[in-house]
Coordinates of C-alpha atoms and ligand atoms in Angstrom, one line a residue:
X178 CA 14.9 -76.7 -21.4
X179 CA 15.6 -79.9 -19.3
X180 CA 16.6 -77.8 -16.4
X181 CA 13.0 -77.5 -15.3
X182 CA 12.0 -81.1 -14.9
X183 CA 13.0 -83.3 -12.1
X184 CA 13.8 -86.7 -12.5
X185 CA 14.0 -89.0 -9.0
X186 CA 16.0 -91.4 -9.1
X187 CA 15.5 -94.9 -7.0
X188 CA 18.0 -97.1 -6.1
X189 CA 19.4 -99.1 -3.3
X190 CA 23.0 -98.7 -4.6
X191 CA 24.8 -95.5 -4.5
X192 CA 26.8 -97.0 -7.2
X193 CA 24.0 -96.8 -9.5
X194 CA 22.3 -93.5 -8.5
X195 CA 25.5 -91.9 -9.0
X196 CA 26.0 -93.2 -12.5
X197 CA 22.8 -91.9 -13.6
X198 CA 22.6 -89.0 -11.7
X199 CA 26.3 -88.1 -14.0
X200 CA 24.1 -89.0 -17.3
X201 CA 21.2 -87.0 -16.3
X202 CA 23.0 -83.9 -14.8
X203 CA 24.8 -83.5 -18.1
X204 CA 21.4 -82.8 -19.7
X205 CA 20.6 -80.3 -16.9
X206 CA 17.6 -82.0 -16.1
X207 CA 16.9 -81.5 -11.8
X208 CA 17.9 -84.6 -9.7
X209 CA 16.2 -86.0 -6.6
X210 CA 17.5 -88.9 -5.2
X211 CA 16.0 -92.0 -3.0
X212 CA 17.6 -95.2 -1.6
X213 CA 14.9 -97.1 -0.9
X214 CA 11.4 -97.5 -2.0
X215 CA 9.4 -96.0 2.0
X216 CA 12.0 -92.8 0.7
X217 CA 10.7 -92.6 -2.8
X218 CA 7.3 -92.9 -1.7
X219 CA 7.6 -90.2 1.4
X220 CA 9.8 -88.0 -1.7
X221 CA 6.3 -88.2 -4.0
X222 CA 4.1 -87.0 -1.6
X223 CA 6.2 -84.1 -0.8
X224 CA 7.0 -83.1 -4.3
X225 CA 6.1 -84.7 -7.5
X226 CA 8.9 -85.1 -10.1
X227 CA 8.0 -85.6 -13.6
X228 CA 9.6 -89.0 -13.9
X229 CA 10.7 -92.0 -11.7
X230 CA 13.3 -94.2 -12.5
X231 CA 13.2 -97.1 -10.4
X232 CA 15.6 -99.9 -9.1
X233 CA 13.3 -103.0 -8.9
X234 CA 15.5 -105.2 -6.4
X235 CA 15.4 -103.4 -2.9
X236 CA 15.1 -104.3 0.7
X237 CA 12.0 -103.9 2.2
X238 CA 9.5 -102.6 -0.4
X239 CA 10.9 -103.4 -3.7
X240 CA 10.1 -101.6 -7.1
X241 CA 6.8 -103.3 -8.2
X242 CA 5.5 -102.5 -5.4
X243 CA 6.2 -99.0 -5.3
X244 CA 5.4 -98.6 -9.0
X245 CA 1.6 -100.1 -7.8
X246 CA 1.3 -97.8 -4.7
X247 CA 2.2 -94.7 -6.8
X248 CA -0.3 -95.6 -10.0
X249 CA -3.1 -96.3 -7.4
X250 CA -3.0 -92.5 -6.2
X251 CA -5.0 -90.3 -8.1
X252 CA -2.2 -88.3 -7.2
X253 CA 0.4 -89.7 -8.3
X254 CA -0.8 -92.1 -11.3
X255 CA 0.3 -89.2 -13.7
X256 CA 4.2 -89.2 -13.0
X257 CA 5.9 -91.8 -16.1
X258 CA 8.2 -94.5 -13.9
X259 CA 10.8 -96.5 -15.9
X260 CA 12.0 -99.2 -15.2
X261 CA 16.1 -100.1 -14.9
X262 CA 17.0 -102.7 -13.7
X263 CA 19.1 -106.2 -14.1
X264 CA 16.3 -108.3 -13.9
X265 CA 16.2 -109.2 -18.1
X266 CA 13.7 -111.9 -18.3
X267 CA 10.4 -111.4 -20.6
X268 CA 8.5 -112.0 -17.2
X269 CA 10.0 -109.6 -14.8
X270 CA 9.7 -106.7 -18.2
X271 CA 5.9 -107.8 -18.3
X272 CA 5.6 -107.3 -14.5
X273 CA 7.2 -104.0 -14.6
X274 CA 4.4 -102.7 -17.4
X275 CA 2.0 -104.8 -16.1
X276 CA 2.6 -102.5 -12.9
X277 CA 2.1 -99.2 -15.1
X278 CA 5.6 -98.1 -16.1
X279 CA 5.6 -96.6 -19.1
X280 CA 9.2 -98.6 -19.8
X281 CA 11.7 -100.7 -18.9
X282 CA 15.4 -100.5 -19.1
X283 CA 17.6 -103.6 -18.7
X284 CA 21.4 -103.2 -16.9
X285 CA 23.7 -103.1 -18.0
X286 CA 22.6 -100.2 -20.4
X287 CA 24.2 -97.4 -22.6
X288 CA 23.9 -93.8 -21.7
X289 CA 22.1 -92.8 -24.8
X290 CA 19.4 -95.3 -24.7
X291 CA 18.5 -94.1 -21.0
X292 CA 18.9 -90.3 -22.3
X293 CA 16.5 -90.9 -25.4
X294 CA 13.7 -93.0 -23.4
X295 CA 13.6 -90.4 -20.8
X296 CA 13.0 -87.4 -23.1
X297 CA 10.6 -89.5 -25.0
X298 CA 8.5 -90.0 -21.8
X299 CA 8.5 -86.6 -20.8
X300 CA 7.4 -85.1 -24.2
X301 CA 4.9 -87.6 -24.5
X302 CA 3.7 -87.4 -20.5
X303 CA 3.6 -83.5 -21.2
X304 CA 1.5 -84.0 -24.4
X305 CA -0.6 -86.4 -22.4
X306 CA -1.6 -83.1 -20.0
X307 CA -1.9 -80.5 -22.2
X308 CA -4.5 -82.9 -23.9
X309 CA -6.2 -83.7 -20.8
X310 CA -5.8 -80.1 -20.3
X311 CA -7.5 -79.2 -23.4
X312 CA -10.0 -81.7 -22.5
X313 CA -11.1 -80.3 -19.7
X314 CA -11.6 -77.3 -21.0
X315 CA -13.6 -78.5 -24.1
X316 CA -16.0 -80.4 -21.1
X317 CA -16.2 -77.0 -19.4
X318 CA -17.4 -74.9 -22.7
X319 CA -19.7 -77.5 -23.6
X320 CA -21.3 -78.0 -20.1
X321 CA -21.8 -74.0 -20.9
X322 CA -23.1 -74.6 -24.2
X323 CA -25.8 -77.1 -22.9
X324 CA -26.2 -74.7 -20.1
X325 CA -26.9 -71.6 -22.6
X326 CA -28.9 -73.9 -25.2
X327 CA -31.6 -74.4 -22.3
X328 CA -31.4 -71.0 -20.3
X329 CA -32.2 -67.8 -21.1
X330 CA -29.4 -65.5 -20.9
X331 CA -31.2 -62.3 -18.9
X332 CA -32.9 -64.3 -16.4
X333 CA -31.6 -67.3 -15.8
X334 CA -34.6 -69.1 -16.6
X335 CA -35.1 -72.2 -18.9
X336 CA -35.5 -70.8 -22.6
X337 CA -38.5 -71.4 -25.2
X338 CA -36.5 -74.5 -26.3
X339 CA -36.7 -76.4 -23.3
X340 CA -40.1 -75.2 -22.5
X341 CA -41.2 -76.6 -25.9
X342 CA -38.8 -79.9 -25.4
X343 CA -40.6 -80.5 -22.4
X344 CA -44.1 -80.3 -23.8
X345 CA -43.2 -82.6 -26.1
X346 CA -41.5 -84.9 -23.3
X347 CA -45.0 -84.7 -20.9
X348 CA -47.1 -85.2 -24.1
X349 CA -47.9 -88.4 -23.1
X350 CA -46.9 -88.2 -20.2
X351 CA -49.8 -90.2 -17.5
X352 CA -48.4 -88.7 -14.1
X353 CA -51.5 -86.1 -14.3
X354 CA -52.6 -83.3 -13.9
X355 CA -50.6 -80.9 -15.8
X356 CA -51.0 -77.2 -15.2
X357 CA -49.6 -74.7 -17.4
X358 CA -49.3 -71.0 -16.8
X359 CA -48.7 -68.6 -19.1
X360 CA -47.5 -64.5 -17.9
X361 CA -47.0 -61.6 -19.6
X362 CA -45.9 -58.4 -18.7
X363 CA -48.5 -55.5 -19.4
X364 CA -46.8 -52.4 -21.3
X365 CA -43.5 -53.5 -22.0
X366 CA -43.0 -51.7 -25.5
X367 CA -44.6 -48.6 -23.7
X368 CA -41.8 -48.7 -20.7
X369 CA -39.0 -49.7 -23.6
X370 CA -39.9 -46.7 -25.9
X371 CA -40.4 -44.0 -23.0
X372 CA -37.6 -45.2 -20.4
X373 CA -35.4 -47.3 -22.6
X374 CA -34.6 -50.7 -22.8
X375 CA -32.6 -51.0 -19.6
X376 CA -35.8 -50.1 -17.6
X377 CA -37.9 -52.5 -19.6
X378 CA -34.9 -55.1 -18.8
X379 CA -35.6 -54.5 -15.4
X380 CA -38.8 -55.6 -15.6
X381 CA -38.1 -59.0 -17.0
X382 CA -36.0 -59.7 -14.6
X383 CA -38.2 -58.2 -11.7
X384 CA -41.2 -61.0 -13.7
X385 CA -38.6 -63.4 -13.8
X386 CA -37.5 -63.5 -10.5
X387 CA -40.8 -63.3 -8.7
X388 CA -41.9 -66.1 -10.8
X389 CA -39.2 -68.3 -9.7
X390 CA -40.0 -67.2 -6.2
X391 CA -43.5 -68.1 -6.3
X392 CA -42.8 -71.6 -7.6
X393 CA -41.4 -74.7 -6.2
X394 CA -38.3 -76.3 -7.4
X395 CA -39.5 -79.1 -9.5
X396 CA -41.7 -76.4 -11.4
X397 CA -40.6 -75.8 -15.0
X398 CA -40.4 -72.0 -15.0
X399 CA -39.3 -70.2 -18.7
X400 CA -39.4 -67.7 -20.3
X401 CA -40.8 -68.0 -23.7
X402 CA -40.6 -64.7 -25.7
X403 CA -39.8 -61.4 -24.9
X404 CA -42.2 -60.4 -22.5
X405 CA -43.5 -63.5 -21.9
X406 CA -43.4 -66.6 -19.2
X407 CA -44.6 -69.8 -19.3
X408 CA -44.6 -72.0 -15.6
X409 CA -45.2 -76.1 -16.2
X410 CA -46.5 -77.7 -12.6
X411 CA -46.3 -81.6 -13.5
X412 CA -48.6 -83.8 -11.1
X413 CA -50.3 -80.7 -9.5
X414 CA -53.8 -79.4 -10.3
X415 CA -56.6 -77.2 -9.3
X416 CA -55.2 -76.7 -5.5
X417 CA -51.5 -76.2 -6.3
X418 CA -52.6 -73.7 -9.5
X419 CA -54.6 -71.6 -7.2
X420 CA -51.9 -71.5 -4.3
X421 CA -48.7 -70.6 -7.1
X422 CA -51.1 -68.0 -8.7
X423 CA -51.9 -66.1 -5.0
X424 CA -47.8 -66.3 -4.4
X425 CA -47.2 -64.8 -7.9
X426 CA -49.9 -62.1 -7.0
X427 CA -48.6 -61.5 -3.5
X428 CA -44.9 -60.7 -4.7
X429 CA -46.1 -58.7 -7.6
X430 CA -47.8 -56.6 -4.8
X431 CA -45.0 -56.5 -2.4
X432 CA -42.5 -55.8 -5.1
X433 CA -44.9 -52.7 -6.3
X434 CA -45.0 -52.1 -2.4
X435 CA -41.1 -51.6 -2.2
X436 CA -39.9 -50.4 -5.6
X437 CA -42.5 -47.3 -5.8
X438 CA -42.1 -47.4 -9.8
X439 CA -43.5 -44.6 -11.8
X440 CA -44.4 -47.5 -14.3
X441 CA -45.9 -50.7 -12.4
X442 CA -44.9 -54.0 -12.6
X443 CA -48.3 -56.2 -13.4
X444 CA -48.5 -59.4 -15.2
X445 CA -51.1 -61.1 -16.9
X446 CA -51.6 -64.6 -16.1
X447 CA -53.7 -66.9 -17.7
X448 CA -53.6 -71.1 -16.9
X449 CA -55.0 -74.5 -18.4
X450 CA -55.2 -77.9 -16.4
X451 CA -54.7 -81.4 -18.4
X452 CA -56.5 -83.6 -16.6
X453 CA -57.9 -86.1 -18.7
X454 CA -54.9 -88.4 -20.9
X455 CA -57.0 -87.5 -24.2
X456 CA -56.4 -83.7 -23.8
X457 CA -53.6 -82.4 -26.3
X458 CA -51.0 -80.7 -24.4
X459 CA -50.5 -77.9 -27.0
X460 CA -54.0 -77.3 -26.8
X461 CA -54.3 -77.1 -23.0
X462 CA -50.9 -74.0 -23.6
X463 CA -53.0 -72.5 -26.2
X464 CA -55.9 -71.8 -23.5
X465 CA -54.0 -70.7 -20.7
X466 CA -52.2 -68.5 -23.9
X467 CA -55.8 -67.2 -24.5
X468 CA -56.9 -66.9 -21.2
X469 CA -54.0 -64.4 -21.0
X470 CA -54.5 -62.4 -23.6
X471 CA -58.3 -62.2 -22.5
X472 CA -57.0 -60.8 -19.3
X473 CA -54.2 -58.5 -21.0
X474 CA -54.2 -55.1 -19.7
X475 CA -57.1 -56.1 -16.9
X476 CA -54.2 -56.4 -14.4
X477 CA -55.0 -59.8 -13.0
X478 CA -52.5 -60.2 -10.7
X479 CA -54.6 -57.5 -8.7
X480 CA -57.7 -58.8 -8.4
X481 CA -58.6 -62.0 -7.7
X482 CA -59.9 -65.3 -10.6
X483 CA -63.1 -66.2 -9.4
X484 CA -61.3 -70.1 -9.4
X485 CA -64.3 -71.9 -8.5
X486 CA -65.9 -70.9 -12.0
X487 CA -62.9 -72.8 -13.4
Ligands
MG292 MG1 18.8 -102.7 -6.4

């Protein structure tokens, strides 16, 4: 089971690497071997071991220093260093885990004592990343569970939840005018009942997709019921209304155009402006709701809203 993990070993004295490299090797764990600290450092960002045991007195860069270098990279900060070394003081041991080792080893030591630390670091350092594993993983799903809670599945679009969130959220909102849209596609139950529910799915999507097409990105564009849409345009009035509404009707055209359906695609759109701060939002979705249904089945997105009767 050891014989998978590598242990690199640091030290300025042959002497010393070879005793531990003898303890180590008996428990088949892998051995890599540096004689100074520019060796250990070059080994690391060749290969990373799974633990460091390092010498702290060493010409040239000595084993703090290392220690630091290797807990400062991202890369690197995950690999467990011990300590071992002669240096015994309280100070010199706080140094060392003041550096980031996760222990400290004093010479001359006893065989089992190195033995047991270094298992215990690599259990624990391999617990540590199947948490963080896990972890990541748990961010991941619930990224996708916010993601789902908001969107609608088939389109891609926000859902009747945020739509309804975000009423609430521009209630009193003062960055006017508001205008809401509200589209439904015509004979959706008679498609689904005479050419089946994939067809009619089709045509979501088709309504979908033109209706994020024909809006701009800081539009709130959702679907709010089977067959029907709802567009929020926050700041934008009158102007920007009419200019979304003739790019919906275009692409419904053009889309008619190039698919040659034996069923067209037409929507029904009705709208509601909230200009004034004393206009209740849920009243000013209820007209454009109405306005809708008033035009159900007249297929507005052909012909054209006399606007300036508005
Ligand atoms: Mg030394």
């Amino acid at each position: 089971m050891n014989s998978n993990k590598t242990i690199l070993i640091v030290d300025d004295s042959q002497f010393n690497i070879q005793i531990l490299s003898d303890i180590l090797q008996e428990k088949s764990y892998k051995i890599a071997l540096a004689k100074s600290g520019e060796m250990a450092l070059e080994f690391v960002k060749a290969q990373k071991p799974d633990l460091i045991l390092l010498d702290i007195m060493m010409p040239d860069l000595n084993g703090f220093e290392v220690c630091k270098s290797l807990k400062n990279n991202q890369k690197t900060a995950n690999i467990p260093i011990i300590f071992i070394s002669g240096l015994d003081k309280s100070k010199d041991i706080v140094k060392g885990f003041q550096a980031g080792a996760v222990d400290y080893i004093v010479k001359p030591f006893q065989k089992e004592v190195v033995l047991a630390r270094v298992n215990t670091h690599l259990k624990l350092n391999e617990t540590q990343k199947k948490l963080e594993k896990t972890n990541n993983e748990l961010k991941k799903l619930l990224d996708e569970v916010k993601y789902l809670s908001f969107h609608d599945e088939m389109t891609d679009l926000y859902n009747r939840r945020y739509f309804e969130n975000e009423l609430d959220r521009l209630s009193n909102s003062r960055q006017l005018p508001i205008t809401i849209f509200v589209a439904d596609i015509d004979r959706l139950k008679f498609i689904n009942d005479n050419y089946g529910h994939n067809k009619g799915d089709q045509y979501i999507k088709a309504a979908a997709d033109i209706l994020k097409r024909s809006t701009r990105s800081e539009d709130i564009v959702a679907r709010i019921g089977g067959d029907e849409f709802a567009i929020i345009l926050t700041e934008s009035g009158f102007e920007a209304a009419k200019i979304i509404f003739d790019r919906i009707r275009a692409n419904v055209i053009e889309y008619n155009n190039r698919n040659q359906l034996v069923e067209s695609l037409e929507i029904s759109i009705g709208f509601s402006i909230k200009v004034k701060d004393d206009e209740n939002i849920d009243n000013i979705f209820q007209q454009a709701d109405e306005m809708m249904y008033n035009n159900k089945g007249k297929n507005t997105t052909l012909k054209k809203y006399n606007f300036s009767s508005y």
